[in-house]
Coordinates of C-alpha atoms in Angstrom, one line a residue:
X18 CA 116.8 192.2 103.1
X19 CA 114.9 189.1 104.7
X20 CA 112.2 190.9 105.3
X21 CA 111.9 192.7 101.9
X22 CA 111.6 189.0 100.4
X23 CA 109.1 187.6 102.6
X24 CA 107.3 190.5 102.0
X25 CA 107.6 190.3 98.1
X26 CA 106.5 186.7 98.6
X27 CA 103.6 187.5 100.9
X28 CA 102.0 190.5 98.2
X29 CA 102.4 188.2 95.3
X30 CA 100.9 185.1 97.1
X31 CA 103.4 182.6 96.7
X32 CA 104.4 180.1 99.3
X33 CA 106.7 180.7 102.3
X34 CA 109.0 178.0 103.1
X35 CA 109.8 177.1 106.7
X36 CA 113.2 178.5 106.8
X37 CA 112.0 181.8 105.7
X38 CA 109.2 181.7 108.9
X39 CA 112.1 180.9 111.1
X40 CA 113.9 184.3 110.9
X41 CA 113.7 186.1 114.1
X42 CA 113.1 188.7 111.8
X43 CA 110.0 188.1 110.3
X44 CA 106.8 188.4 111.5
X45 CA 103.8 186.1 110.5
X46 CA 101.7 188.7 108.0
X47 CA 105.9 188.8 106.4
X48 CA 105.2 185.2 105.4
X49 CA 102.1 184.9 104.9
X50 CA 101.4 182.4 102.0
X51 CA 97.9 184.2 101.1
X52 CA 96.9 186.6 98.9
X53 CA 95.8 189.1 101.7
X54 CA 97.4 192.7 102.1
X55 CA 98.6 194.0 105.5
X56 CA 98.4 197.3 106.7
X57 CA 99.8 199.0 110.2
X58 CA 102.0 195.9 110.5
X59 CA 99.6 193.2 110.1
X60 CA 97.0 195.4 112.4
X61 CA 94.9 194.9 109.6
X62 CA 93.9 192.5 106.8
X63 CA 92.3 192.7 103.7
X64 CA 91.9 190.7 101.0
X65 CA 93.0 191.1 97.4
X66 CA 89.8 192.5 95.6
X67 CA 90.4 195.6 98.3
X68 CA 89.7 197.7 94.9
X69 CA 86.2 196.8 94.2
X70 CA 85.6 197.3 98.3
X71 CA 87.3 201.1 97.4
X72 CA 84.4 201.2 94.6
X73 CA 81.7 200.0 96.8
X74 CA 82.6 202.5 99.7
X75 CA 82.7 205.3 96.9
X76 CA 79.6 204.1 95.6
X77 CA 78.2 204.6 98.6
X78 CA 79.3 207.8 100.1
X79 CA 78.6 209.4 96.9
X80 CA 75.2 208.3 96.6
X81 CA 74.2 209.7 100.4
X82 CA 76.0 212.4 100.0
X83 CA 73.8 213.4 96.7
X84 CA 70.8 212.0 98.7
X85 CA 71.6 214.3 101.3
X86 CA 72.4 217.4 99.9
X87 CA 69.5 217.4 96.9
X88 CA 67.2 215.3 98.7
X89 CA 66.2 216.1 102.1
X90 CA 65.6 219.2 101.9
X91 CA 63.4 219.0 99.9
X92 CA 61.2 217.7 102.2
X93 CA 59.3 218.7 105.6
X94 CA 61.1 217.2 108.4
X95 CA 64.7 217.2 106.6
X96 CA 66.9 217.4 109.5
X97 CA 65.3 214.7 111.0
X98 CA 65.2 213.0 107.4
X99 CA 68.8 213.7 106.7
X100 CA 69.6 211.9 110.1
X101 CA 68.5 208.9 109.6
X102 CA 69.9 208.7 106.2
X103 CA 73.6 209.1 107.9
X104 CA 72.7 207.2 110.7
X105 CA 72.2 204.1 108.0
X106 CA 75.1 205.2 105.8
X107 CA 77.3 205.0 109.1
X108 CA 76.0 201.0 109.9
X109 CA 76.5 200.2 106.2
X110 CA 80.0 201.5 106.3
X111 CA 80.6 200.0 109.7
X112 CA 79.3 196.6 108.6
X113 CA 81.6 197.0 105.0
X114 CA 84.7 197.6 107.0
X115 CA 84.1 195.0 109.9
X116 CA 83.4 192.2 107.0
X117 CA 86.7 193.4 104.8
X118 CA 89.0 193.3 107.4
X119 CA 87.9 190.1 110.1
X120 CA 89.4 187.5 110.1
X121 CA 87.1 184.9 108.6
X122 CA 88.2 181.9 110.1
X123 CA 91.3 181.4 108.3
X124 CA 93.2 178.1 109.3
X125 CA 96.8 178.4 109.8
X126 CA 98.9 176.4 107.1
X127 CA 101.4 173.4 108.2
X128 CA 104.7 174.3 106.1
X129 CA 107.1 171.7 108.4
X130 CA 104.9 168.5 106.1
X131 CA 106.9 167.6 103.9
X132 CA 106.0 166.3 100.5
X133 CA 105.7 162.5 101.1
X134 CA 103.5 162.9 104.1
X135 CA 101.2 165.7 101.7
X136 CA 101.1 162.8 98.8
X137 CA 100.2 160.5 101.4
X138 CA 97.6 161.9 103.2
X139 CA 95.9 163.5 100.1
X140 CA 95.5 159.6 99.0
X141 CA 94.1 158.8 102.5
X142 CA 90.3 158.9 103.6
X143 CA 89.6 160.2 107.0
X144 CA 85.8 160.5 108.1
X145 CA 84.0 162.4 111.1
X146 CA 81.0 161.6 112.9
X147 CA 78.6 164.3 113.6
X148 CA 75.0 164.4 115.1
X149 CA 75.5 160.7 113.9
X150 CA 75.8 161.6 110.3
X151 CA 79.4 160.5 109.0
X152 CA 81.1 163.3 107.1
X153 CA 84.5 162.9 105.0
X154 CA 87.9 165.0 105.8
X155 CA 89.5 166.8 103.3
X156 CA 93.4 167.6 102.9
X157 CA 94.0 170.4 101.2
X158 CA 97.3 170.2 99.7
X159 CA 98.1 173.5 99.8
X160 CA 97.5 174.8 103.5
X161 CA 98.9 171.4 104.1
X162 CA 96.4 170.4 106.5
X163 CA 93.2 168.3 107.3
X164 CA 90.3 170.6 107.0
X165 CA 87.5 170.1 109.3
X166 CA 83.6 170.1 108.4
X167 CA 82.7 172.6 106.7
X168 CA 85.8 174.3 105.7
X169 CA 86.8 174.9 102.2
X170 CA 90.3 176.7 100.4
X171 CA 89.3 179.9 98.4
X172 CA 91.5 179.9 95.3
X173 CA 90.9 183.8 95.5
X174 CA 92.6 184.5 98.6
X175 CA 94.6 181.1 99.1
X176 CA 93.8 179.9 102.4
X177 CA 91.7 177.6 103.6
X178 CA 88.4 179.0 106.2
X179 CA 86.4 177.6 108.6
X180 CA 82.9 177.4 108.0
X181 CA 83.4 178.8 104.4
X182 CA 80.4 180.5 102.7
X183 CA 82.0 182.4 99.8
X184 CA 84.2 184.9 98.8
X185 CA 82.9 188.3 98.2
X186 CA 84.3 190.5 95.8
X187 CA 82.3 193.4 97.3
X188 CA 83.8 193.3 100.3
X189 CA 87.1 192.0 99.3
X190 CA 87.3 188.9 101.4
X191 CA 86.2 185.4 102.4
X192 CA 82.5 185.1 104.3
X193 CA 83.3 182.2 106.9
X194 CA 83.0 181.2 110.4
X195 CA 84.2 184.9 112.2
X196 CA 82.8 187.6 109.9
X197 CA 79.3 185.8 108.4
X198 CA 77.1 188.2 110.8
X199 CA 78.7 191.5 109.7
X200 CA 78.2 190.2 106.0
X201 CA 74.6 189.1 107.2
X202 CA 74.6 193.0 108.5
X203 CA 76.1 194.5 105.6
X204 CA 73.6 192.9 103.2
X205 CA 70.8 193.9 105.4
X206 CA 71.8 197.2 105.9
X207 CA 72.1 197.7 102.5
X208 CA 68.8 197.1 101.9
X209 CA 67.5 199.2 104.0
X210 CA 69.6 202.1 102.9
X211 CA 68.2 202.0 99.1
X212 CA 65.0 201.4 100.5
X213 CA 64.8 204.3 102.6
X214 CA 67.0 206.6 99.8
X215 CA 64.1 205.1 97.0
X216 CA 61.1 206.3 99.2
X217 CA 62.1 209.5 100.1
X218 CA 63.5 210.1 96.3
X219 CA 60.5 208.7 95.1
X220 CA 58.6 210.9 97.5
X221 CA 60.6 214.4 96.5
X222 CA 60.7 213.7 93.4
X223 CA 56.6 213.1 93.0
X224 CA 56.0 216.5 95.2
X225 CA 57.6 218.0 92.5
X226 CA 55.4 216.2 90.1
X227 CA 52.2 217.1 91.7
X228 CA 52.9 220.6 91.3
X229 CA 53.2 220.2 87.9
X230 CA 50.4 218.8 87.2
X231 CA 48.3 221.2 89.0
X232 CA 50.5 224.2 87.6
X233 CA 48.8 225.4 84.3
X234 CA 51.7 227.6 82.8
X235 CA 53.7 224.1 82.7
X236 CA 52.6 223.2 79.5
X237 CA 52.0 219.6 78.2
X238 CA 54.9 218.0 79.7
X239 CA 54.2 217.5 83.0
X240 CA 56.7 215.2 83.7
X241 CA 59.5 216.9 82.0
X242 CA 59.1 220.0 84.1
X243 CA 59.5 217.8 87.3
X244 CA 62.5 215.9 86.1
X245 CA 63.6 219.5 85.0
X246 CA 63.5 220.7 88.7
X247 CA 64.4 217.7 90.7
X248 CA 66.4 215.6 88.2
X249 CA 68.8 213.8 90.9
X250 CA 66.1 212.8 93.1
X251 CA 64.3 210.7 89.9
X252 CA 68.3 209.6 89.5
X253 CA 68.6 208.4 92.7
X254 CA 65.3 206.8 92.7
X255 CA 66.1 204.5 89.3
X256 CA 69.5 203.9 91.2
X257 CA 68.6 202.7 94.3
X258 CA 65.6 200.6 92.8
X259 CA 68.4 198.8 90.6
X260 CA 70.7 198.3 93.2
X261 CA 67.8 196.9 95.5
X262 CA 66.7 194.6 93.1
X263 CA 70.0 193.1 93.1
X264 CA 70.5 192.8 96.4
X265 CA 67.3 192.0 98.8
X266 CA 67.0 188.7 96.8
X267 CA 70.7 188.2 98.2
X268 CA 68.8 189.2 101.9
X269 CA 66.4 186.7 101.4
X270 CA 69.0 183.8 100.3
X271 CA 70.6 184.4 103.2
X272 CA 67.8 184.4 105.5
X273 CA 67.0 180.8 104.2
X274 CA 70.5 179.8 104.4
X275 CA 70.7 181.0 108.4
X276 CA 67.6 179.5 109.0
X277 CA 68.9 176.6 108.1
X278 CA 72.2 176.7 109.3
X279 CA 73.6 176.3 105.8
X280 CA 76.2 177.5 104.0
X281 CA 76.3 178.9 100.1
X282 CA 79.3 176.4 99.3
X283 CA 77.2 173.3 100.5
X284 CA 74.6 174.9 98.6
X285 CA 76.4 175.0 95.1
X286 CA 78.3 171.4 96.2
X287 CA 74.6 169.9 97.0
X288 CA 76.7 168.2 100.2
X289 CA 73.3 167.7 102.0
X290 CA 71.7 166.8 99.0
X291 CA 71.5 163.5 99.7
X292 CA 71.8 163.3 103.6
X293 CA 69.8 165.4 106.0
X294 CA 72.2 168.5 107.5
X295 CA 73.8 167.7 111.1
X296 CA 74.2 171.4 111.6
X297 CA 69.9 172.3 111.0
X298 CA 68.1 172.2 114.7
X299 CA 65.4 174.3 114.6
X300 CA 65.0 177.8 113.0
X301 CA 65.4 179.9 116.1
X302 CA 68.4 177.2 117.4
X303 CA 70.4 178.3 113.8
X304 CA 69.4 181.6 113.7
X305 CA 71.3 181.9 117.0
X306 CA 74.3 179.8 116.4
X307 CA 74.8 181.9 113.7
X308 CA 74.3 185.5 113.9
X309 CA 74.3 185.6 118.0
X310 CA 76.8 183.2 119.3
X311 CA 80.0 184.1 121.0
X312 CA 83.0 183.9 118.6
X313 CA 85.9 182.1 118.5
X314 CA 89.1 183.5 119.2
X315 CA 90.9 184.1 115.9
X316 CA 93.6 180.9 115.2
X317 CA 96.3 183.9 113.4
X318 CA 99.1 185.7 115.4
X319 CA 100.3 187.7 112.7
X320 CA 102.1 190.0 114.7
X321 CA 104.1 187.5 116.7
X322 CA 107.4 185.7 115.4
X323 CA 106.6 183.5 112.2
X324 CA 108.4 180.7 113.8
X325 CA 105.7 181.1 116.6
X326 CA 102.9 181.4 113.7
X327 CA 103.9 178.1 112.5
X328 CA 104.6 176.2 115.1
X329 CA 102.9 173.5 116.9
X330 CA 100.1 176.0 119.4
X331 CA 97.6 175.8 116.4
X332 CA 97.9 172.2 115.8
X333 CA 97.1 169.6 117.1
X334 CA 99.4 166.1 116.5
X335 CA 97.1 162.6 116.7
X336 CA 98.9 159.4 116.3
X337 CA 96.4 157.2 116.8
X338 CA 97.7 155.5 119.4
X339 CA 100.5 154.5 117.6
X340 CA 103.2 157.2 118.3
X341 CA 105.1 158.2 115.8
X342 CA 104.7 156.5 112.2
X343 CA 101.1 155.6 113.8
X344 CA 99.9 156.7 111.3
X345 CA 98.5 159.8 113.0
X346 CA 97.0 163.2 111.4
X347 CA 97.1 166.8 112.1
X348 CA 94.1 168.7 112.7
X349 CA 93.2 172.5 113.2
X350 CA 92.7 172.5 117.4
X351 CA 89.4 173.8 118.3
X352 CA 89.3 176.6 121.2
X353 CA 90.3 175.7 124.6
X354 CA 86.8 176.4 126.2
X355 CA 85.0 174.2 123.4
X356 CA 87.8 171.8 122.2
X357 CA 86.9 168.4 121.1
X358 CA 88.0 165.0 122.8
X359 CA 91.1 163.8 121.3
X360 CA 90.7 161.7 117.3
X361 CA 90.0 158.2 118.1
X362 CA 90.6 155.7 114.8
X363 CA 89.0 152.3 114.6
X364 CA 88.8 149.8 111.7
X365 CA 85.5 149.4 110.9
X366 CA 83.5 146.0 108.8
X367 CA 84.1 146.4 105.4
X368 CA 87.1 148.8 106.2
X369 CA 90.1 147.1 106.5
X370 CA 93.1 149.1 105.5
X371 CA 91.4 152.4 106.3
X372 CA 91.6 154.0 109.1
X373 CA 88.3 156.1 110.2
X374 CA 87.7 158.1 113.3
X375 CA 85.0 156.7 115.7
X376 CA 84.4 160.5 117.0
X377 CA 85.7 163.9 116.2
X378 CA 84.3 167.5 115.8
X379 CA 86.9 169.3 114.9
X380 CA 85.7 172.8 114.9
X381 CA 83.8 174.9 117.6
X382 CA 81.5 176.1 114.9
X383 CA 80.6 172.3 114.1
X384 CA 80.1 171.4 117.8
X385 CA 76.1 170.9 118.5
X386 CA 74.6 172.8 121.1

């Protein structure tokens, strides 16, 4: 019965007390405070738009499939053709699934704060220095924690994610810190499936047009004969153009943003605006950090004991120096091969009252190389 109602809490998104997370019983995806749905017990995670990733994987297989079966043979070569067609519908799908069900960088939530120490800190200031540039901490009321750089809450799947680009209904789930490369992927291999399906369309669907045109019994309308005989190639040409001019100037926003080592959140906030970006190096410096570095181990243990999900492994208690009622914080730990020295608070001229950190990165997305 105590797992039935963690798990009616967990699919409709409301929050999970600590008591509940204490049951033996329960396992962390069983109180889960997202909106994320668990399948194989919590194997896997996706998030709530998993409908529209449904359509977009439908989408897809039925436009190769047409592709393949109308299409290629059409043409000299088609095995060959045809191959190369599956081979990119097999990355596309690959790339879809990886993005839908990683883990993006999801925080864990702090359920033990109470209340008073929530009010409190979410009327406190907290600051970070990084590459010399001094960037403000955020508490998010909800997860209950001190966000690092970078990290923003998605209303649409209720947790808060490192590195946080933006949620994608395509796929279903955040783009953040752990699955940003297989989007990156996804989009790219997207592209380069329409393209490929529009050429060789366009290509079938034009022999069949040439032979009209040089056949006289065809009559006047030449092009009606050939949409006559090759309809779904002329089809899948108007589709895939469509689909491409939607997404390749998505590809190319994206290229910019990597480049740059930006994300699409401080893009629509304008949070460099004003202030050059700590993160930017050089082009080939980002491009690395962010499609080719090693990632970080995912902070979620949704198959362990809830009580072990929210206890104190994931987070990392600072009390300034002043022990307990220090006025210390909590912060998401960074990984154990990468982790940050420990928060350091100083009062600084024109400060007084406030307490500001002197150094902190706080996540090992945010550390410079």
């Amino acid at each position: 019965a105590a797992t039935a109602a963690a798990a009616g809490h967990c699919m409709h998104g409301e929050p999970v007390t600590a008591s509940m997370a204490s049951q033996p019983s329960l396992k962390g995806w069983q109180t889960w405070g997202g909106r994320h749905v668990f399948l194989c017990d919590g194997r896997f995670m996706v998030g709530p738009d998993w409908g529209v990733t449904c359509f977009a994987v439908a989408l897809t297989t039925v436009l190769s499939v047409a592709f393949w079966i109308f299409v290629c043979p059409t043409l000299a070569g088609a095995p060959l053709v045809t191959s190369v067609g599956m081979l990119l519908y097999a990355l596309t799908l690959t790339l879809l699934v990886a993005t839908a069900t990683a883990d993006p960088g999801i925080l864990p939530r702090a359920p033990y704060v109470d209340d008073a120490e929530s009010l409190a800190n979410a009327s406190a200031e907290r600051f970070v220095e990084v590459r010399g540039v001094t960037m403000p901490l955020k508490w998010c009321s909800t997860c209950r924690i001190w966000r690092p750089p970078r990290a923003s809450h998605c209303t649409e799947c209720n947790v808060c994610v490192e590195r946080f680009d933006h949620h994608c209904p395509w796929t279903g789930q955040c783009v953040g810190l752990r699955n940003y490369r297989y989007f990156f992927g996804f989009v790219l291999s997207v592209c380069s499936l329409c393209a490929y399906t529009l050429v060789v369309s366009a290509l079938s669907f034009l022999h069949a047009l040439a032979a009209a045109l040089t056949d006289a019994t065809s009559g006047g309308d030449r092009v009606g004969v050939a949409l006559d005989e090759r309809p779904v190639p002329a089809a899948l040409s108007i589709a895939t153009a469509l689909i491409l001019l939607c997404v390749c100037p998505l590809l190319c926003y994206h290229c910019s943003l990597t480049c740059r080592n930006a994300t699409t959140s401080e893009e629509i906030k304008g949070t460099f605006a004003d202030r050059a970006n700590p993160f930017d190096q050089s082009c080939p410096a980002n491009c690395r950090h962010v499609l080719c570095r090693p990632l970080p181990p995912s902070r979620l243990h949704l198959r362990s004991a809830a009580a072990e999900e929210l206890g104190g492994p994931m987070i990392l208690r600072n009390d300034g120096g002043g022990g307990e009622g220090g006025g210390g914080v909590e912060l998401p730990m960074a990984a154990a091969d990468e982790g940050p020295p420990p928060l350091r608070t100083a009062t600084l001229p024109g400060s007084e009252g406030k307490r500001r950190p002197a150094r902190e990165q706080s996540s090992p997305d945010d550390v410079p190389v």
